[in-house]
Coordinates of C-alpha atoms in Angstrom, one line a residue:
Chain A
M1 CA 23.5 103.1 54.1
T2 CA 20.6 101.4 52.6
N3 CA 20.8 99.7 49.3
R4 CA 17.7 101.2 47.9
P5 CA 17.6 104.1 45.6
T6 CA 16.8 107.3 47.4
D7 CA 16.2 110.7 46.3
A8 CA 16.4 112.2 49.7
A9 CA 19.2 114.5 50.9
P10 CA 22.3 112.6 52.2
A11 CA 22.4 112.0 55.9
L12 CA 23.9 115.1 57.6
A13 CA 25.8 113.9 60.7
D14 CA 27.1 110.5 61.5
P15 CA 26.2 107.7 59.0
A16 CA 23.1 105.7 59.7
P17 CA 23.5 102.2 61.1
P18 CA 23.1 99.5 58.4
L19 CA 19.7 98.6 57.2
S20 CA 17.9 101.6 58.6
D21 CA 16.4 104.4 56.7
E22 CA 17.6 108.0 57.2
R23 CA 14.1 109.1 56.1
L24 CA 12.5 107.2 58.9
R25 CA 11.9 109.3 62.0
R26 CA 12.0 107.5 65.4
E27 CA 8.4 107.3 66.3
G28 CA 7.6 107.5 70.0
R29 CA 5.1 105.2 71.6
L30 CA 2.7 108.0 71.8
R31 CA 2.9 108.7 68.1
R32 CA 2.4 105.0 67.3
A33 CA -0.6 104.9 69.6
F34 CA -2.1 107.6 67.4
G35 CA -2.4 105.1 64.6
R36 CA -4.6 102.9 66.7
P37 CA -8.3 103.1 66.0
E38 CA -9.3 102.7 69.6
L39 CA -7.4 105.8 70.8
G40 CA -10.2 108.3 70.4
A41 CA -12.7 106.2 72.2
L42 CA -10.3 105.5 75.0
A43 CA -9.6 109.2 75.5
G44 CA -13.3 109.9 75.4
T45 CA -14.0 107.3 78.0
I46 CA -11.4 108.7 80.3
L47 CA -12.8 112.2 79.8
V48 CA -16.3 111.1 80.5
F49 CA -15.2 109.2 83.7
L50 CA -13.3 112.2 84.9
F51 CA -16.2 114.5 84.3
F52 CA -18.8 112.4 86.0
G53 CA -16.4 111.5 88.7
I54 CA -16.2 115.2 89.6
V55 CA -19.8 116.1 88.9
A56 CA -21.6 113.0 90.2
G57 CA -19.0 111.4 92.4
D58 CA -21.2 111.5 95.5
T59 CA -24.5 110.5 93.9
G60 CA -24.1 106.8 94.0
M61 CA -23.2 106.5 90.4
F62 CA -19.9 104.9 91.3
S63 CA -21.3 102.6 94.0
A64 CA -21.5 98.9 93.1
K65 CA -25.2 99.3 92.1
G66 CA -24.5 102.4 90.1
V67 CA -21.6 100.8 88.2
L68 CA -23.7 97.7 87.3
N69 CA -26.4 100.1 86.2
W70 CA -24.4 101.9 83.6
L71 CA -22.5 98.7 82.7
E72 CA -25.9 97.2 81.8
V73 CA -26.9 100.1 79.6
S74 CA -23.4 100.0 77.9
A75 CA -23.7 96.2 77.5
Q76 CA -27.0 96.4 75.7
L77 CA -25.6 98.8 73.2
G78 CA -22.2 97.1 73.2
I79 CA -23.6 93.9 71.9
I80 CA -25.1 95.4 68.8
A81 CA -22.2 97.8 68.4
I82 CA -19.9 94.8 68.0
G83 CA -22.0 93.5 65.2
A84 CA -22.3 96.9 63.6
C85 CA -18.6 97.5 63.9
L86 CA -17.5 94.3 62.2
L87 CA -20.0 94.9 59.4
M88 CA -18.7 98.5 59.0
I89 CA -15.1 97.4 58.8
A90 CA -16.3 95.0 56.0
G91 CA -17.7 98.1 54.3
E92 CA -21.4 97.7 54.9
F93 CA -24.1 99.1 57.1
D94 CA -27.1 97.5 58.7
L95 CA -29.9 100.0 59.4
S96 CA -32.4 97.2 60.1
L97 CA -30.6 96.4 63.3
G98 CA -33.0 98.2 65.6
S99 CA -36.1 96.8 63.9
M100 CA -34.5 93.4 64.1
I101 CA -34.5 93.8 67.9
G102 CA -38.2 94.5 68.0
F103 CA -38.9 91.7 65.5
A104 CA -36.9 89.1 67.3
G105 CA -38.5 90.0 70.6
M106 CA -41.9 89.4 69.1
V107 CA -40.8 86.1 67.5
I108 CA -39.8 85.0 71.0
A109 CA -42.9 86.3 72.9
I110 CA -45.8 85.5 70.6
P111 CA -45.2 81.7 70.1
V112 CA -44.5 81.3 73.8
T113 CA -47.5 83.1 75.1
Q114 CA -50.0 82.3 72.3
Y115 CA -49.0 78.9 71.1
G116 CA -47.4 77.3 74.0
L117 CA -44.0 76.9 72.4
P118 CA -41.2 76.4 75.0
L119 CA -39.1 79.5 75.6
W120 CA -35.9 77.8 74.5
A121 CA -37.5 76.8 71.2
A122 CA -38.8 80.3 70.6
I123 CA -35.4 81.8 71.2
L124 CA -33.9 79.4 68.7
L125 CA -36.7 80.3 66.3
A126 CA -35.8 84.0 66.7
F127 CA -32.1 83.2 66.0
S128 CA -33.1 81.3 62.8
F129 CA -35.3 84.2 61.7
A130 CA -32.5 86.7 62.3
M131 CA -30.0 84.6 60.3
A132 CA -32.5 84.4 57.5
V133 CA -33.1 88.2 57.5
G134 CA -29.3 88.8 57.7
Y135 CA -28.7 86.5 54.8
L136 CA -31.4 88.2 52.8
N137 CA -30.0 91.6 53.5
G138 CA -26.5 90.5 52.5
I139 CA -27.5 88.6 49.4
I140 CA -29.6 91.5 48.1
V141 CA -26.7 94.0 48.8
I142 CA -24.2 91.8 47.0
R143 CA -26.3 90.7 44.1
T144 CA -27.8 94.1 43.2
G145 CA -24.7 96.1 44.0
L146 CA -26.9 98.7 45.7
P147 CA -25.6 100.5 48.8
S148 CA -26.3 98.5 52.0
F149 CA -27.6 101.8 53.4
I150 CA -30.6 101.7 51.1
V151 CA -31.3 98.0 51.2
T152 CA -31.2 97.8 55.0
L153 CA -33.2 101.1 55.3
A154 CA -35.9 99.2 53.4
F155 CA -35.6 96.4 56.0
L156 CA -35.8 98.9 58.8
F157 CA -39.3 99.7 57.7
I158 CA -40.3 96.2 56.6
L159 CA -39.3 94.6 59.9
R160 CA -40.8 97.3 62.1
G161 CA -44.0 97.1 60.1
L162 CA -44.1 93.3 60.3
T163 CA -43.5 93.5 64.0
I164 CA -46.4 95.9 64.7
G165 CA -48.7 94.3 62.1
L166 CA -48.2 90.7 63.1
S167 CA -48.4 91.4 66.9
R168 CA -51.6 93.3 66.4
L169 CA -53.0 90.6 64.1
L170 CA -52.0 87.7 66.3
T171 CA -52.5 89.1 69.8
N172 CA -54.4 92.4 69.3
R173 CA -51.7 94.2 71.2
T174 CA -48.3 95.7 70.4
L175 CA -47.0 94.8 73.8
V176 CA -46.9 91.0 74.6
G177 CA -46.3 90.2 78.2
G178 CA -46.4 87.1 80.4
V179 CA -43.2 85.6 79.2
R180 CA -41.7 85.5 82.7
E181 CA -43.6 82.4 83.9
H182 CA -42.4 80.5 80.9
A183 CA -38.8 81.2 81.8
E184 CA -39.0 79.1 85.0
G185 CA -36.7 76.1 84.8
D186 CA -35.7 76.9 81.3
W187 CA -31.9 76.6 81.3
F188 CA -31.5 78.0 77.8
A189 CA -33.6 81.1 78.6
A190 CA -31.5 81.5 81.8
L191 CA -28.5 82.2 79.5
F192 CA -30.2 85.5 78.5
G193 CA -31.8 86.6 81.7
G194 CA -31.2 86.8 85.4
K195 CA -27.9 87.4 87.1
V196 CA -24.7 85.5 87.7
G197 CA -22.0 85.7 90.3
G198 CA -24.5 86.1 93.2
P199 CA -22.4 84.1 95.7
I200 CA -19.4 86.4 95.0
F201 CA -21.5 89.4 96.0
V202 CA -22.8 87.7 99.1
W203 CA -19.3 86.9 100.0
M204 CA -18.2 90.5 99.4
A205 CA -21.1 91.7 101.6
Q206 CA -20.0 89.4 104.4
H207 CA -16.6 91.0 104.3
G208 CA -18.2 94.4 104.5
W209 CA -17.1 95.4 101.0
L210 CA -20.7 95.8 99.9
D211 CA -23.6 97.4 101.6
T212 CA -26.5 95.1 102.5
L213 CA -30.2 95.5 102.4
P214 CA -32.1 95.3 105.7
N215 CA -32.8 91.6 105.0
G216 CA -29.1 90.8 104.9
Q217 CA -28.8 90.4 101.1
P218 CA -26.2 92.5 99.3
V219 CA -27.4 95.5 97.4
V220 CA -26.5 93.9 94.1
Q221 CA -27.5 90.3 93.5
G222 CA -25.2 89.6 90.6
V223 CA -24.1 90.7 87.2
S224 CA -26.8 90.7 84.4
M225 CA -26.4 88.1 81.7
V226 CA -26.4 91.0 79.2
I227 CA -23.0 92.2 80.6
V228 CA -21.7 88.6 80.3
W229 CA -22.8 88.4 76.7
W230 CA -21.2 91.7 75.9
L231 CA -17.8 90.6 77.3
V232 CA -18.0 87.2 75.6
L233 CA -18.9 88.6 72.3
A234 CA -16.3 91.4 72.6
V235 CA -13.5 89.0 73.3
L236 CA -14.6 86.6 70.5
A237 CA -15.1 89.3 67.9
N238 CA -11.9 91.0 68.7
W239 CA -9.9 87.8 68.4
L240 CA -11.7 87.0 65.2
L241 CA -11.0 90.4 63.7
K242 CA -7.4 90.8 64.7
R243 CA -6.0 87.3 65.0
T244 CA -7.6 85.1 62.3
R245 CA -7.6 84.8 58.6
Y246 CA -11.3 85.6 58.5
G247 CA -10.5 88.9 60.2
N248 CA -8.0 89.6 57.6
W249 CA -10.7 89.1 55.0
I250 CA -13.0 91.4 56.9
F251 CA -10.5 94.2 56.6
A252 CA -9.8 93.5 53.0
S253 CA -13.5 93.3 52.0
G254 CA -14.0 96.8 53.4
G255 CA -10.7 98.2 52.4
D256 CA -10.9 97.3 48.7
A257 CA -13.3 94.6 47.7
V258 CA -12.0 94.4 44.1
A259 CA -8.4 93.9 45.3
A260 CA -9.6 91.4 47.8
R261 CA -11.5 89.4 45.2
N262 CA -8.4 89.5 42.9
V263 CA -6.3 87.6 45.4
G264 CA -9.0 85.1 46.1
V265 CA -10.8 86.4 49.2
P266 CA -14.4 85.2 49.3
V267 CA -15.8 88.7 49.7
T268 CA -19.5 87.7 49.2
R269 CA -19.2 85.1 51.9
V270 CA -17.5 87.4 54.3
K271 CA -20.1 90.2 53.9
V272 CA -23.1 88.0 54.0
S273 CA -21.9 86.2 57.1
L274 CA -21.4 89.5 58.8
F275 CA -24.9 90.7 58.0
M276 CA -26.0 87.4 59.6
F277 CA -23.8 88.1 62.6
T278 CA -25.2 91.6 63.1
A279 CA -28.7 90.2 63.1
L280 CA -27.6 87.6 65.6
C281 CA -26.3 90.3 67.9
A282 CA -29.6 92.1 67.6
T283 CA -31.3 88.9 68.6
V284 CA -29.1 88.4 71.6
F285 CA -30.1 91.9 72.7
A286 CA -33.7 91.1 72.1
A287 CA -33.6 87.8 74.0
C288 CA -32.0 89.4 77.0
Q289 CA -34.7 92.1 77.1
V290 CA -37.6 89.7 76.7
V291 CA -36.4 87.3 79.4
D292 CA -35.5 90.1 81.7
F293 CA -38.6 92.2 81.3
G294 CA -40.9 89.2 80.6
S295 CA -42.4 91.0 77.7
A296 CA -41.9 92.1 74.1
D297 CA -42.8 95.5 72.8
S298 CA -43.0 96.2 69.1
Q299 CA -41.4 99.6 69.6
R300 CA -38.3 98.1 71.1
G301 CA -34.9 98.8 69.5
M302 CA -36.1 102.1 67.9
L303 CA -33.1 104.1 66.8
K304 CA -30.7 101.5 68.1
E305 CA -29.2 101.1 64.7
F306 CA -27.9 104.6 64.7
E307 CA -26.6 104.3 68.3
A308 CA -24.7 101.2 67.3
I309 CA -23.2 102.9 64.3
I310 CA -22.3 105.9 66.4
A311 CA -20.6 103.7 69.0
A312 CA -18.6 102.0 66.3
V313 CA -17.6 105.4 64.8
I314 CA -16.6 106.7 68.2
G315 CA -14.6 103.5 68.4
G316 CA -12.6 104.5 65.3
A317 CA -14.5 102.6 62.6
L318 CA -14.4 104.5 59.2
L319 CA -17.7 105.0 57.4
T320 CA -15.9 103.9 54.2
G321 CA -14.9 100.6 55.7
G322 CA -11.5 98.8 56.1
Y323 CA -10.6 100.2 59.4
G324 CA -11.9 100.0 62.9
S325 CA -11.8 98.1 66.2
V326 CA -14.1 96.0 68.3
V327 CA -12.4 97.3 71.5
G328 CA -13.0 100.8 70.3
A329 CA -16.7 100.1 69.6
C330 CA -17.0 98.7 73.2
F331 CA -15.4 101.9 74.5
G332 CA -17.9 103.8 72.4
A333 CA -20.8 101.9 74.0
L334 CA -19.3 102.5 77.4
I335 CA -19.2 106.2 76.8
F336 CA -22.9 106.0 75.9
G337 CA -23.8 104.0 79.0
V338 CA -21.9 106.3 81.4
V339 CA -23.2 109.5 79.9
Q340 CA -26.8 108.2 79.7
M341 CA -26.8 107.1 83.4
G342 CA -24.6 110.0 84.4
I343 CA -27.2 112.5 83.1
F344 CA -29.8 110.6 85.1
Y345 CA -27.7 110.6 88.3
T346 CA -26.8 114.3 88.1
G347 CA -30.4 115.2 87.5
V348 CA -29.7 117.0 84.2
N349 CA -32.7 117.0 81.9
T350 CA -32.3 113.9 79.7
D351 CA -33.2 115.9 76.6
W352 CA -29.6 116.9 76.5
F353 CA -28.4 113.4 75.9
R354 CA -29.2 113.6 72.2
V355 CA -27.3 116.9 71.9
F356 CA -24.3 115.2 73.5
L357 CA -24.6 112.2 71.1
G358 CA -24.6 114.4 68.0
V359 CA -21.6 116.4 69.2
M360 CA -19.7 113.2 70.1
L361 CA -20.4 111.7 66.7
L362 CA -19.1 114.9 65.0
I363 CA -15.9 115.0 67.0
A364 CA -15.3 111.3 66.4
V365 CA -15.7 111.5 62.7
I366 CA -13.4 114.5 62.4
F367 CA -10.8 112.7 64.6
N368 CA -11.1 109.4 62.6
N369 CA -10.6 111.2 59.3
Y370 CA -7.4 112.7 60.8
V371 CA -6.2 109.3 61.9
R372 CA -6.9 107.7 58.5
K373 CA -4.8 110.3 56.8
K374 CA -2.0 109.5 59.3
V375 CA -2.2 105.8 58.6
T376 CA -2.1 106.2 54.9
G377 CA 0.8 108.6 55.1
G378 CA -1.0 111.8 54.9
R379 CA -2.4 111.2 51.4
Chain B
M1 CA 12.2 71.3 32.0
D2 CA 13.3 71.9 28.5
A3 CA 14.6 75.4 28.3
D4 CA 13.6 75.7 24.7
V5 CA 9.9 75.3 25.4
P6 CA 8.5 78.7 26.1
L7 CA 6.7 79.2 29.5
I8 CA 4.0 80.9 27.6
E9 CA 3.3 80.9 23.9
V10 CA 0.4 82.3 22.0
S11 CA 0.0 82.0 18.2
R12 CA -2.3 83.6 15.8
L13 CA -4.4 84.8 18.7
S14 CA -7.5 86.9 18.1
K15 CA -10.1 88.4 20.3
F16 CA -13.3 90.0 19.2
F17 CA -15.8 91.9 21.3
G18 CA -18.9 91.8 19.0
S19 CA -17.8 93.6 15.9
V20 CA -14.7 95.2 17.5
I21 CA -11.5 93.5 16.7
A22 CA -9.4 93.9 19.8
L23 CA -6.6 91.5 18.8
M24 CA -5.8 90.0 15.4
D25 CA -3.3 87.2 14.7
V26 CA -1.1 88.0 17.7
S27 CA 1.8 85.7 18.3
M28 CA 4.3 86.0 21.1
S29 CA 6.2 83.9 23.7
V30 CA 8.3 84.2 26.8
R31 CA 10.9 81.8 28.2
A32 CA 12.3 81.2 31.6
G33 CA 14.9 83.8 32.6
E34 CA 13.7 86.2 29.9
V35 CA 12.1 89.6 29.9
M36 CA 9.7 90.1 27.1
C37 CA 8.6 93.7 26.6
L38 CA 5.2 94.2 25.2
L39 CA 5.1 97.7 23.7
G40 CA 2.3 99.6 22.2
D41 CA 0.5 102.9 22.4
N42 CA -2.9 103.3 24.1
G43 CA -5.5 101.2 22.4
A44 CA -3.0 98.9 20.8
G45 CA -4.5 95.9 22.6
K46 CA -2.0 95.5 25.4
S47 CA -4.6 95.2 28.1
T48 CA -6.7 92.8 26.1
L49 CA -3.7 90.6 25.5
I50 CA -2.8 90.6 29.2
K51 CA -6.4 89.7 30.1
V52 CA -6.3 86.8 27.8
L53 CA -3.0 85.6 29.2
S54 CA -4.2 85.9 32.8
G55 CA -7.4 84.1 32.2
V56 CA -9.8 87.0 32.4
H57 CA -10.9 86.7 28.8
R58 CA -11.0 83.6 26.6
P59 CA -9.4 84.0 23.2
S60 CA -11.8 84.0 20.2
E61 CA -9.3 82.3 18.0
G62 CA -5.8 81.0 18.2
E63 CA -3.7 78.9 20.5
Y64 CA -2.5 79.5 24.0
R65 CA 0.2 77.1 25.4
V66 CA 1.7 77.0 28.8
E67 CA 5.0 75.0 28.9
G68 CA 4.0 73.4 25.6
R69 CA 0.5 72.3 26.7
A70 CA -2.5 73.9 25.2
V71 CA -4.7 75.6 27.8
D72 CA -8.1 77.2 28.0
F73 CA -8.5 79.2 31.1
S74 CA -12.0 80.0 32.3
S75 CA -10.9 82.1 35.4
P76 CA -7.8 84.0 36.6
R77 CA -7.5 81.5 39.4
Q78 CA -6.7 78.7 37.0
A79 CA -4.0 80.8 35.4
L80 CA -2.6 81.6 38.8
D81 CA -2.6 77.9 39.8
M82 CA -0.3 77.3 36.8
G83 CA 2.1 79.9 38.0
I84 CA 0.9 82.8 35.8
A85 CA 0.7 85.8 38.1
T86 CA -0.5 89.1 36.9
V87 CA 0.3 92.3 38.8
Y88 CA -2.2 94.9 37.6
Q89 CA -1.6 98.6 37.4
D90 CA -4.2 99.4 40.1
L91 CA -2.6 96.7 42.2
A92 CA -4.2 94.2 44.5
M93 CA -3.3 96.1 47.7
V94 CA -5.4 97.5 50.4
P95 CA -3.8 100.7 51.6
L96 CA -5.3 100.7 55.1
M97 CA -3.9 97.3 55.8
S98 CA -0.5 96.4 57.0
V99 CA 2.3 95.1 54.8
T100 CA 2.1 91.6 56.3
R101 CA -1.7 91.5 56.0
N102 CA -1.5 92.5 52.4
F103 CA 1.4 90.2 51.6
F104 CA -0.6 87.1 52.8
L105 CA -4.1 88.3 51.8
G106 CA -6.1 85.3 50.7
R107 CA -3.2 82.9 51.6
E108 CA -2.8 83.6 55.3
P109 CA -0.5 81.1 57.2
V110 CA -2.5 79.7 60.1
K111 CA -1.6 77.6 63.1
G112 CA -3.5 76.0 65.9
M113 CA -6.4 73.5 66.1
V114 CA -9.6 74.4 64.4
P115 CA -11.6 76.3 66.9
F116 CA -8.5 78.3 67.9
R117 CA -6.9 78.4 64.4
H118 CA -5.4 81.8 63.9
F119 CA -3.2 83.9 61.6
D120 CA 0.4 83.2 62.4
F121 CA 1.6 86.7 62.5
A122 CA 5.1 85.9 63.9
A123 CA 5.9 83.7 60.9
A124 CA 4.1 86.1 58.5
D125 CA 6.0 89.2 59.7
T126 CA 9.3 87.4 59.3
I127 CA 8.6 86.2 55.8
A128 CA 7.3 89.5 54.7
R129 CA 10.3 91.4 56.0
Q130 CA 12.7 88.8 54.6
E131 CA 11.1 88.8 51.1
M132 CA 11.1 92.6 51.0
R133 CA 14.7 92.8 52.1
R134 CA 15.6 90.3 49.3
I135 CA 14.6 92.9 46.8
G136 CA 16.3 95.6 48.6
I137 CA 13.4 97.2 50.4
D138 CA 13.8 97.4 54.1
V139 CA 10.3 97.4 55.5
R140 CA 10.7 99.3 58.7
D141 CA 7.8 97.6 60.4
P142 CA 5.8 94.9 58.6
Q143 CA 2.8 96.0 60.6
Q144 CA 2.8 99.5 59.0
A145 CA 0.0 100.3 56.6
V146 CA 0.7 99.8 52.9
G147 CA -0.6 103.3 52.4
T148 CA 2.6 104.6 53.9
L149 CA 4.8 103.0 51.3
S150 CA 5.8 104.8 48.1
G151 CA 4.4 103.8 44.8
G152 CA 7.5 101.9 43.8
E153 CA 7.6 100.0 47.1
R154 CA 4.0 99.1 46.7
Q155 CA 4.6 97.8 43.1
C156 CA 7.6 95.8 44.4
L157 CA 5.5 94.4 47.2
A158 CA 2.9 93.2 44.8
I159 CA 5.6 91.6 42.6
A160 CA 7.4 90.0 45.6
R161 CA 4.1 88.5 46.7
A162 CA 3.5 86.9 43.3
V163 CA 7.1 85.5 43.3
Y164 CA 6.8 84.2 46.8
F165 CA 3.6 82.4 46.1
G166 CA 5.2 80.4 43.2
A167 CA 4.8 82.5 40.1
K168 CA 6.7 81.1 37.1
V169 CA 5.6 83.9 34.8
L170 CA 5.1 87.5 35.9
I171 CA 2.8 89.7 33.8
L172 CA 3.4 93.3 34.9
D173 CA 0.9 95.7 33.6
E174 CA 2.5 99.2 33.3
P175 CA 4.4 98.8 36.6
T176 CA 6.4 102.0 36.1
S177 CA 4.0 104.3 34.4
A178 CA 2.8 106.2 37.5
L179 CA 6.3 106.4 39.1
G180 CA 9.1 108.9 39.3
V181 CA 12.6 108.2 38.1
S182 CA 14.1 106.7 41.2
Q183 CA 10.9 104.7 42.0
A184 CA 10.8 103.3 38.5
S185 CA 14.4 102.3 38.6
M186 CA 13.6 100.4 41.8
V187 CA 11.0 98.4 40.0
L188 CA 13.2 97.8 37.0
K189 CA 16.0 96.5 39.2
Y190 CA 13.5 94.1 40.7
I191 CA 12.5 92.9 37.3
M192 CA 16.1 92.1 36.6
Q193 CA 16.2 90.1 39.9
A194 CA 13.1 88.1 38.9
R195 CA 14.8 87.4 35.6
A196 CA 17.9 86.2 37.4
R197 CA 15.7 83.8 39.4
N198 CA 14.7 82.2 36.1
L199 CA 11.2 83.6 35.9
G200 CA 9.6 84.6 32.7
V201 CA 8.6 88.3 32.8
I202 CA 6.1 90.0 30.5
F203 CA 6.6 93.7 31.0
I204 CA 3.9 95.8 29.5
T205 CA 4.7 99.5 29.0
H206 CA 4.5 102.3 26.5
N207 CA 7.7 103.8 27.9
V208 CA 10.7 102.7 25.7
H209 CA 13.2 104.2 28.1
H210 CA 12.0 101.9 30.8
A211 CA 11.7 98.9 28.5
Y212 CA 15.0 99.1 26.7
P213 CA 17.4 98.6 29.6
V214 CA 15.7 95.4 30.9
A215 CA 14.2 93.7 27.9
D216 CA 15.6 90.7 26.1
R217 CA 13.0 90.9 23.3
F218 CA 10.3 93.3 22.3
T219 CA 6.9 92.6 20.8
M220 CA 5.2 95.6 19.2
L221 CA 1.5 95.9 19.2
N222 CA -0.3 98.4 17.0
R223 CA -4.0 98.6 16.6
G224 CA -4.6 95.0 17.7
R225 CA -1.8 93.4 15.5
T226 CA 1.8 92.6 16.2
L227 CA 4.4 94.4 14.2
G228 CA 6.7 91.6 15.1
T229 CA 9.1 90.5 17.8
F230 CA 12.7 91.7 17.9
R231 CA 15.7 90.7 19.9
K232 CA 17.4 93.6 21.7
E233 CA 20.7 93.0 19.7
D234 CA 18.9 93.6 16.5
V235 CA 17.3 97.0 17.2
S236 CA 18.4 100.3 18.7
K237 CA 16.3 102.3 21.1
D238 CA 15.5 104.8 18.4
E239 CA 14.3 102.1 16.1
V240 CA 12.0 100.8 18.8
I241 CA 10.7 104.3 19.4
D242 CA 10.1 104.7 15.7
M243 CA 8.3 101.4 15.5
M244 CA 5.9 102.3 18.2
A245 CA 2.9 104.1 16.8
G246 CA 3.9 107.2 18.6
G247 CA 7.3 107.4 16.8
K248 CA 6.3 109.0 13.6
E249 CA 3.7 111.1 15.2
L250 CA 6.2 112.4 17.7
Q251 CA 8.4 113.5 14.9
D252 CA 5.5 115.2 13.2
L253 CA 4.6 116.8 16.5
S254 CA 8.1 118.2 17.1
A255 CA 8.1 119.5 13.6
E256 CA 4.7 121.1 14.1
I257 CA 5.8 122.7 17.4
A258 CA 8.9 124.0 15.8
G259 CA 6.8 125.5 13.1
M260 CA 4.6 127.2 15.6
T261 CA 7.5 128.7 17.5
E262 CA 8.9 130.1 14.2
R263 CA 5.6 131.8 13.5
I264 CA 5.5 133.4 16.9

């Protein structure tokens, strides 16, 4: 028997082996898996794949080109969902994320096209601006004690307004093009645009695993850099969250900031750094878009903040903080990409995408609430 | 270390908040291997005294000595560094996080070179399980959330953490007040274990039934002043109850209730 006081009924049948607890049920792997935040998103992903596998299996959605298509859409959202997810686990929101995308895009495009700044320098400039805005967001939230929801909502408008106002003031337009010619020979810009792994696809085409175009090139020329960024950031953020002491502080800052401070966790530093990281993710997204499209549009990134939060929530993050998963947020983004492109491939009116989003969000939140109660012992 | 020098000693300590006198001329001490019970009703000044001891508040007047040396803490961290650990009633636990993550929160063991430095979960899990087992709690799985533990187990986890990280003095703020009988006895047993390991324990409570079995000495607080310190040999449980502000009032109350029943 155990040596701890117990008020439970005595064990009925054979005595329990030493140092086990008669009140502890054997939990199967399945039950344990229920405690994992990613579970809902994983199940959702499987469902979505099954659905479109049946409905759109023969439309080319699952050809090499189709797969890269929806992976790219997922990756764009995935990059910002990772930032939003970490910040949510730390107990804060960033609604200025979408506006940051538009703003960063302009900070890259305008100096390059109007003032002859090299593209690499403009991208670095955008990153510094993003860090500054993230820092400002964080400091205001912490110093004033106001909900980050309100503070970043203000920045949603400030940044969007600045983007439109400044681009009209400096260029007379809200869409600044002509970045592409500046990307030539810029190795730093090449990190954000273009494709990698071309030779692999050529090799696959030579072995007949890929269809080729009439000119002998494979149908897909490579994997977009945005997908590479997504994977790199996902692996990094996941390791950071689950395996490092900083990750432990992220959970604690969101789970109970007072308790965390009491034991010496630098909660302010953790939260501010995550606001900066989120803005950084938005800038990666923006840089990829500007280099790929060769232009910046002041309307870009509209509503992306909500999509990122939805992806994080589908991935198991709690709105109250302290719980969530980067892997889950990535699955959330994958569901988005697959459904968005799936609707396109099946020819369903894209208006229905929003309906689907809302329903997914609702189901995810209800499910997460249930999981949280399980984790905290049904209390 | 000289056993006669108290680990913590305050003399003629006062604390004012503006015109409010929270503490007046309070003196008390705790030695290694001793449980000092701080008793008092609500509003007696128990919380203010703990906050002064743990470095949250600075005393307005009076002396505070740790192991014979006068100290003047300006933050709880300084008190903690001198081995004075306070376990607050509302705990410093994050329910959604695992036992291990909570146990090492703020003091995570790491391994590896700087870019790859990571939380050493293998070592942390082993230590957490071992420390909990030492106090008689078998943590089924150190990766389980603290939210699944009972109130008593959580309280013990918080104390075990303080002890593991080198506390010499434990200040326990009402550790048993929200617990049921068996849960409270789990915590009381652990207090005795900490005492056996030669720690000084300041046990704050308003429940004499919890205080009496474990205490070596009692210090009574009433309306910001001490009614004095008593060795357990010198007072009975009933005397202690009487001395607490509630004592006389409780008698009045039972008389009053008796009167009411008669009338009905």
